[in-house]
Amino acid sequence: MDLDTVLNRPWSGWSKDDGPDTDVVLSSRIRLARNLEGVPFPVAMKGEHLTAVMAAAERVVESLNSGAGLGRYSLIAIKDLRQLDRAVLVEKHLMSPQHASNEKYGALILREDECVSIMVNEEDHFRIQTLSSGLQLPETLRLANVVDDAMDRVVRYAFSPQIGYLTCCPTNVGTGLRGSVMVHVPALALTGQAGSVLSAVGKLGLVVRGLYGEGSEAAGNVFQISNQVSLGQTEGDIVANLSGIARRIIDQERDARARLINGIRMQLEDRVFRAFGVMKNARIMSSAEALRLWSDIRLGICAGLIMGIPLAKLDELLVMSRPGYIQRTAGREMEPSERDITRANMIRKLLEV
Amino acid sequence: MDLDTVLNRPWSGWSKDDGPDTDVVLSSRIRLARNLEGVPFPVAMKGEHLTAVMAAAERVVESLNSGAGLGRYSLIAIKDLRQLDRAVLVEKHLMSPQHASNEKYGALILREDECVSIMVNEEDHFRIQTLSSGLQLPETLRLANVVDDAMDRVVRYAFSPQIGYLTCCPTNVGTGLRGSVMVHVPALALTGQAGSVLSAVGKLGLVVRGLYGEGSEAAGNVFQISNQVSLGQTEGDIVANLSGIARRIIDQERDARARLINGIRMQLEDRVFRAFGVMKNARIMSSAEALRLWSDIRLGICAGLIMGIPLAKLDELLVMSRPGYIQRTAGREMEPSERDITRANMIRKLLEV
């Protein structure tokens, strides 16, 4: 796999808008936390344990690459990545921000289409992540399980028959599973319902976060919704519960869109086309504004108001407008003010018909 | 002359951008106040005097129409005009707002290209107005004098050898001349100099007003600058003085534009292209916003940043976005909210390449 190819393109295999319900759900994600038996968790790891983990990681890559139809995988040490390369991998949701600074022990196993990434020595020895377009958690879990099985054949997991997979943080013990969906709810935000809908989700034991993980604000009206507990429920239960809640949010968002279209169609049209006009013409644009305009334009495309821009193309903007991607594409670090100009240029080029 | 032709089109003979210095000066205007001997001023007029004035107006039209190369003129009684027709004539600067409600005595003599209009029974019996593109006051005065001469052959003006033309308001006595230039000074406004430049103009004995006459605010960074006194100076002096001041404003505005281009070109480009993007995409637009965006876009065209839109075409927007023109074009009265939608549609169509 050519890592440059991954880092050069603003899209991923899972961001091609070929999944179901992509008008509201950008992506489905499954994460499985796995650890090696007899090796301390990364937080307690010493240099001598690294050899064991990296040897296991190499076997994993070999196993995955030899599996039929599993894709092509590469193992990359964090320390071998330039800062801007790491930033782009974070912006593409292929690894966590914390992992990007893990030069001592950190590595990443990446499938060339970016639908599978495995963080090595993040909080756990292995964090398998699978990503898909739209709402398809069972399919995404299936892919994660296939990867997990291929790994299981070549490494010995820390596993207790009583409580399941052992993980560094107790919240991940059991299935080690976290499922999450990334939803775009501009109409709920416009009609002032987003707060109540999302706080209801919180009361159901799920976690709601912004586009870039814990603590990031809900820029662009995008929210990640994830399960919090991975113990005491089967994988199927977790995924079914999360899917059901995602489906309710989809219904509520679609209702809100229909109400906007029926009630204030002209105002909505004005809003989305103004956003489109600014996006196609601005010469200076902050990432916050880009995300705000993206949200309006995406709503306009989904509502059938803006034609001729495929969702997948618009969604490239989510990565393209990030500071890391901009600087890596330019091949150098930039002041924020220069980034704002480059961002505007890149977005204009993207939207040129 | 077909009045409908005049009322249907958002441009005038003088708004074709074929004059000098149109990057800053939209138009030059000359007004000559004239009254009939032996007939009370309109403010004191009775019904029996109307016959004399209207008979004189008819002779004037005949005289003008029979003059070689003077164009085709029509006489229109205000009472015969529908409200929306009157509104458009005001919006096209062909008569004053006051005159539009002068149903009892008011009339208008209009040349088909709109470069000459004569208000009958406004404050004076006749107010000759000539309009030209850009800064060309002497030429505009010459046209007014030609019209004045043609009139002088068929009516007897109230004139005193000592003090000149007699007018209803003492400020117009003497030459009866008011010259004015309409300047667009967006760079002076952006750099915060407009206030001081214009107040200096005021100290030179000139009057500064907004786009739509006394009391109207300086929407779109457009100002009318006129002489205040028409007594004790020759026509040539008045025009030379006003031309000189206009030329200084042109220089200052061009300096300010050059400083913006050299100093903050990218911010300027961002500003004008955002305005352009919104103008080409909005679905709802107030007249105030249209004028604000027009100002930015005109600056962008003059600065060579926006290509492909002739100034004359952009300037059609000044009439096109006015409430009267919009409603007359639609053939009916409209609520402001409906006008805002129609305005946005008309502007989008205008700017379609």
mmCIF file of C-alpha atoms in Angstrom, chain A residues 266-267 269-270 273-274 276-278 280-285 289 341, chain B residues 266-267 269-270 273-274 276-278 280-285 289 341:
data_model
loop_
_atom_site.group_PDB
_atom_site.id
_atom_site.type_symbol
_atom_site.label_atom_id
_atom_site.label_comp_id
_atom_site.label_asym_id
_atom_site.label_seq_id
_atom_site.Cartn_x
_atom_site.Cartn_y
_atom_site.Cartn_z
ATOM 1 C CA MET A 266 -37.968 29.850 0.233
ATOM 2 C CA GLN A 267 -36.016 30.819 3.367
ATOM 3 C CA GLU A 269 -33.494 27.749 -0.325
ATOM 4 C CA ASP A 270 -32.097 31.221 0.311
ATOM 5 C CA PHE A 273 -27.836 28.872 -1.898
ATOM 6 C CA ARG A 274 -26.188 31.738 -0.038
ATOM 7 C CA PHE A 276 -23.244 27.669 -1.822
ATOM 8 C CA GLY A 277 -22.528 31.095 -3.327
ATOM 9 C CA VAL A 278 -20.105 32.027 -0.566
ATOM 10 C CA LYS A 280 -17.856 28.904 -4.458
ATOM 11 C CA ASN A 281 -16.585 32.483 -4.301
ATOM 12 C CA ALA A 282 -14.800 33.220 -1.023
ATOM 13 C CA ARG A 283 -11.050 33.804 -1.156
ATOM 14 C CA ILE A 284 -10.463 33.443 2.590
ATOM 15 C CA MET A 285 -12.192 30.803 4.685
ATOM 16 C CA GLU A 289 -16.914 28.661 8.416
ATOM 17 C CA ILE A 341 -6.574 31.395 1.699
ATOM 18 C CA MET B 266 -6.754 39.148 -0.758
ATOM 19 C CA GLN B 267 -9.211 40.527 1.812
ATOM 20 C CA GLU B 269 -10.936 39.984 -3.303
ATOM 21 C CA ASP B 270 -12.622 37.867 -0.644
ATOM 22 C CA PHE B 273 -16.333 37.723 -4.492
ATOM 23 C CA ARG B 274 -18.420 36.885 -1.445
ATOM 24 C CA PHE B 276 -20.810 38.340 -5.982
ATOM 25 C CA GLY B 277 -21.488 34.807 -4.765
ATOM 26 C CA VAL B 278 -24.371 35.908 -2.552
ATOM 27 C CA LYS B 280 -25.802 35.274 -7.796
ATOM 28 C CA ASN B 281 -27.284 32.751 -5.393
ATOM 29 C CA ALA B 282 -29.604 34.397 -2.868
ATOM 30 C CA ARG B 283 -33.323 33.633 -3.122
ATOM 31 C CA ILE B 284 -34.455 36.477 -0.847
ATOM 32 C CA MET B 285 -32.913 39.940 -0.966
ATOM 33 C CA GLU B 289 -28.699 44.388 0.889
ATOM 34 C CA ILE B 341 -38.031 37.083 -3.500
#
